[in-house]
């Protein structure tokens, strides 16, 4: 079987809670996604990554799973899920699901059983008499107490970590994976996969964030687990995996994805998500395009195959962050799209990115729903940060920025009821309905770009050759069997003189440029050029 059948994939991420509500409860659901499959097909993508729809008490919006083989009733039934898979398949779209196996919900039956000291499930989790000094991703101790013992949770206390030293856990998860693959799922996005194996529970070196990480970050034991999952399960299906790998460098990324390692197929790196921060994501600095360009170039050059993304459900909107969501909203959204879809690797588009949705417009703390946002706000209060600063932190960085309901029409179009999370008021002008009608819309640009990419061997398989990476300009070449496409982007709001003279046929331009004789690049201009042979 050709292991690299996924290389021509373009993935669209759907965050079910915020996509489309079909039954008027203000919560997006699976029948809602089915209603919108023609829209997704029309966009031109061929894979959907579906964020968790499993049974869950929703402490972390589904990333706390209480049953891996049933569907959260808020989202529908297993029949709905089967229908979604079928209806997607009918449209030539495959579905990958989230595989969240670092932790379960504390309401999972394994964890409930595990609270009894002599239960066979005790060792499914990590129990100790005393906590160590590790801190959680959501701040505070990574340990909580039940019945006199402490259990480890790298995320919220309702997300206890599984014990991957226990072979039973391996068996159970393999069953889960087979269950979904047998239903026709095309693979998994593996949540925080490089932290699942804890090689020791000793106290860690004291750090500002994630004390203890040296004992669970990209450990050899994790590679062993991934090889086993691949050999025992994944290799028996036409499937692919993308790992979500926090804190990895390019070497660690390759160690997870090089074909001979037989582990994952690609990973989401985070280095480019760190270019506008000091120390950690809550302390944002002014965005410097050159930094982003530098990191992207490094990953392009060094990593075997990239999972390219600028946005997802955990990050503020790329448009509000790396582009200009006001004056040059349309131009910069198209430029970022061009960048993301012409790099080498598999591109991921996050719902709403294709119409240029912006960060949320929350006005007060209680409008935010995300657990992490509230935990960080509370910590900042404890540390006596002034209120205006706390609000600024979450306004810039909260994950809810990307989780606001999909803007289908000027009136919202997500639900007939009050949505679970505030819809951005700019739906009046930023929405799917208007985007479809306007031939110059971001949406129509995406469609064109996606179809260009899907028909181009050069963009799918060509090599990456950097040409110019200074002054906020990013120019690179993709080369395949003596043919080349040049991708030119101005990541700044200033007009710039073109540093290299190019000729060739323009195949896409976000300013309707007709030729290359004008040597001035407009604000956020991007151009795709077919080099003359
Ligand atoms: O995210 C893991 C992760 O490290 C971060 O991106 C996370 O969003 C957090 O902000 C760290 O500061 C994955 C999921 O994508 C996320 O939604 C979950 O909350 C998390 O794992 C736990 O399952
Ligand atoms: Ca609903």
PDB file of N, CA and C and ligand atoms in Angstrom, residues 60 63 100 103 137-138 155 159 189 191-192 244 246 270 281 313-315 372 399 403, ligand 1:
ATOM      1  N   UNK A  60     -13.360  20.656  28.782  1.00  0.00           N
ATOM      2  CA  UNK A  60     -12.422  21.241  27.828  1.00  0.00           C
ATOM      3  C   UNK A  60     -12.971  21.036  26.414  1.00  0.00           C
ATOM      4  N   UNK A  63     -12.272  17.668  24.636  1.00  0.00           N
ATOM      5  CA  UNK A  63     -10.925  17.101  24.798  1.00  0.00           C
ATOM      6  C   UNK A  63     -10.811  16.378  26.150  1.00  0.00           C
ATOM      7  N   UNK A 100      -7.512  11.552  21.429  1.00  0.00           N
ATOM      8  CA  UNK A 100      -7.045  12.205  22.651  1.00  0.00           C
ATOM      9  C   UNK A 100      -6.691  11.111  23.645  1.00  0.00           C
ATOM     10  N   UNK A 103      -5.006  11.698  28.028  1.00  0.00           N
ATOM     11  CA  UNK A 103      -5.886  11.715  29.196  1.00  0.00           C
ATOM     12  C   UNK A 103      -7.293  11.329  28.782  1.00  0.00           C
ATOM     13  N   UNK A 137      -0.610  22.359  32.043  1.00  0.00           N
ATOM     14  CA  UNK A 137      -0.676  23.261  30.893  1.00  0.00           C
ATOM     15  C   UNK A 137      -1.639  24.414  31.161  1.00  0.00           C
ATOM     16  N   UNK A 138      -2.610  24.179  32.041  1.00  0.00           N
ATOM     17  CA  UNK A 138      -3.592  25.225  32.328  1.00  0.00           C
ATOM     18  C   UNK A 138      -3.236  25.983  33.615  1.00  0.00           C
ATOM     19  N   UNK A 155      -3.440  18.488  32.054  1.00  0.00           N
ATOM     20  CA  UNK A 155      -4.375  19.562  31.679  1.00  0.00           C
ATOM     21  C   UNK A 155      -5.312  19.812  32.865  1.00  0.00           C
ATOM     22  N   UNK A 159      -9.202  16.072  33.585  1.00  0.00           N
ATOM     23  CA  UNK A 159      -8.525  15.338  32.495  1.00  0.00           C
ATOM     24  C   UNK A 159      -7.348  14.513  33.030  1.00  0.00           C
ATOM     25  N   UNK A 189      -5.930  12.950  14.214  1.00  0.00           N
ATOM     26  CA  UNK A 189      -5.100  14.054  14.670  1.00  0.00           C
ATOM     27  C   UNK A 189      -4.841  13.703  16.140  1.00  0.00           C
ATOM     28  N   UNK A 191      -3.818  14.190  19.650  1.00  0.00           N
ATOM     29  CA  UNK A 191      -3.722  15.287  20.611  1.00  0.00           C
ATOM     30  C   UNK A 191      -2.487  15.152  21.505  1.00  0.00           C
ATOM     31  N   UNK A 192      -1.794  16.243  21.692  1.00  0.00           N
ATOM     32  CA  UNK A 192      -0.582  16.316  22.547  1.00  0.00           C
ATOM     33  C   UNK A 192       0.177  14.991  22.628  1.00  0.00           C
ATOM     34  N   UNK A 244      -0.187  16.288  17.152  1.00  0.00           N
ATOM     35  CA  UNK A 244      -0.059  17.632  17.710  1.00  0.00           C
ATOM     36  C   UNK A 244       1.090  17.554  18.701  1.00  0.00           C
ATOM     37  N   UNK A 246       3.604  19.522  21.024  1.00  0.00           N
ATOM     38  CA  UNK A 246       3.982  20.767  21.679  1.00  0.00           C
ATOM     39  C   UNK A 246       5.493  20.824  21.894  1.00  0.00           C
ATOM     40  N   UNK A 270       4.939  24.062  16.680  1.00  0.00           N
ATOM     41  CA  UNK A 270       4.417  25.272  17.325  1.00  0.00           C
ATOM     42  C   UNK A 270       5.366  26.455  17.222  1.00  0.00           C
ATOM     43  N   UNK A 281       2.693  32.189  25.736  1.00  0.00           N
ATOM     44  CA  UNK A 281       1.727  32.773  24.799  1.00  0.00           C
ATOM     45  C   UNK A 281       0.903  33.913  25.375  1.00  0.00           C
ATOM     46  N   UNK A 313      -8.263  25.750  16.599  1.00  0.00           N
ATOM     47  CA  UNK A 313      -9.193  26.084  17.694  1.00  0.00           C
ATOM     48  C   UNK A 313      -8.499  26.523  18.983  1.00  0.00           C
ATOM     49  N   UNK A 314      -7.170  26.451  19.002  1.00  0.00           N
ATOM     50  CA  UNK A 314      -6.432  26.841  20.214  1.00  0.00           C
ATOM     51  C   UNK A 314      -5.725  28.182  20.071  1.00  0.00           C
ATOM     52  N   UNK A 315      -5.700  28.688  18.861  1.00  0.00           N
ATOM     53  CA  UNK A 315      -4.896  29.882  18.583  1.00  0.00           C
ATOM     54  C   UNK A 315      -5.796  31.065  18.235  1.00  0.00           C
ATOM     55  N   UNK A 372      -9.245  27.270  29.937  1.00  0.00           N
ATOM     56  CA  UNK A 372      -7.883  27.796  30.053  1.00  0.00           C
ATOM     57  C   UNK A 372      -7.911  29.309  30.285  1.00  0.00           C
ATOM     58  N   UNK A 399      -8.315  31.202  23.599  1.00  0.00           N
ATOM     59  CA  UNK A 399      -8.679  30.237  22.563  1.00  0.00           C
ATOM     60  C   UNK A 399     -10.090  30.511  22.021  1.00  0.00           C
ATOM     61  N   UNK A 403     -13.046  30.268  18.467  1.00  0.00           N
ATOM     62  CA  UNK A 403     -14.154  29.338  18.674  1.00  0.00           C
ATOM     63  C   UNK A 403     -15.524  29.977  18.511  1.00  0.00           C
TER      64      UNK A 403
HETATM   65  O1  LIG B   1      -3.845  21.325  22.887  1.00  0.00           O
HETATM   66  C1  LIG B   1      -2.611  21.245  23.518  1.00  0.00           C
HETATM   67  C2  LIG B   1      -1.817  22.493  23.725  1.00  0.00           C
HETATM   68  O2  LIG B   1      -0.730  22.384  24.157  1.00  0.00           O
HETATM   69  C3  LIG B   1      -2.259  23.863  23.511  1.00  0.00           C
HETATM   70  O3  LIG B   1      -2.284  24.295  22.234  1.00  0.00           O
HETATM   71  C4  LIG B   1      -3.431  24.125  24.385  1.00  0.00           C
HETATM   72  O4  LIG B   1      -4.441  24.705  23.656  1.00  0.00           O
HETATM   73  C5  LIG B   1      -3.121  25.041  25.530  1.00  0.00           C
HETATM   74  O5  LIG B   1      -3.462  26.314  25.128  1.00  0.00           O
HETATM   75  C6  LIG B   1      -1.764  25.076  26.097  1.00  0.00           C
HETATM   76  O6  LIG B   1      -1.498  26.321  26.673  1.00  0.00           O
HETATM   77  C7  LIG B   1      -4.633  20.180  22.737  1.00  0.00           C
HETATM   78  C8  LIG B   1      -5.984  20.571  22.197  1.00  0.00           C
HETATM   79  O7  LIG B   1      -5.828  21.091  20.907  1.00  0.00           O
HETATM   80  C9  LIG B   1      -6.624  21.517  23.158  1.00  0.00           C
HETATM   81  O8  LIG B   1      -7.822  22.044  22.665  1.00  0.00           O
HETATM   82  C10 LIG B   1      -6.839  20.772  24.457  1.00  0.00           C
HETATM   83  O9  LIG B   1      -7.289  21.644  25.443  1.00  0.00           O
HETATM   84  C11 LIG B   1      -5.558  20.109  24.956  1.00  0.00           C
HETATM   85  O10 LIG B   1      -4.816  19.465  23.942  1.00  0.00           O
HETATM   86  C12 LIG B   1      -5.886  19.040  25.975  1.00  0.00           C
HETATM   87  O11 LIG B   1      -6.487  17.948  25.369  1.00  0.00           O
END
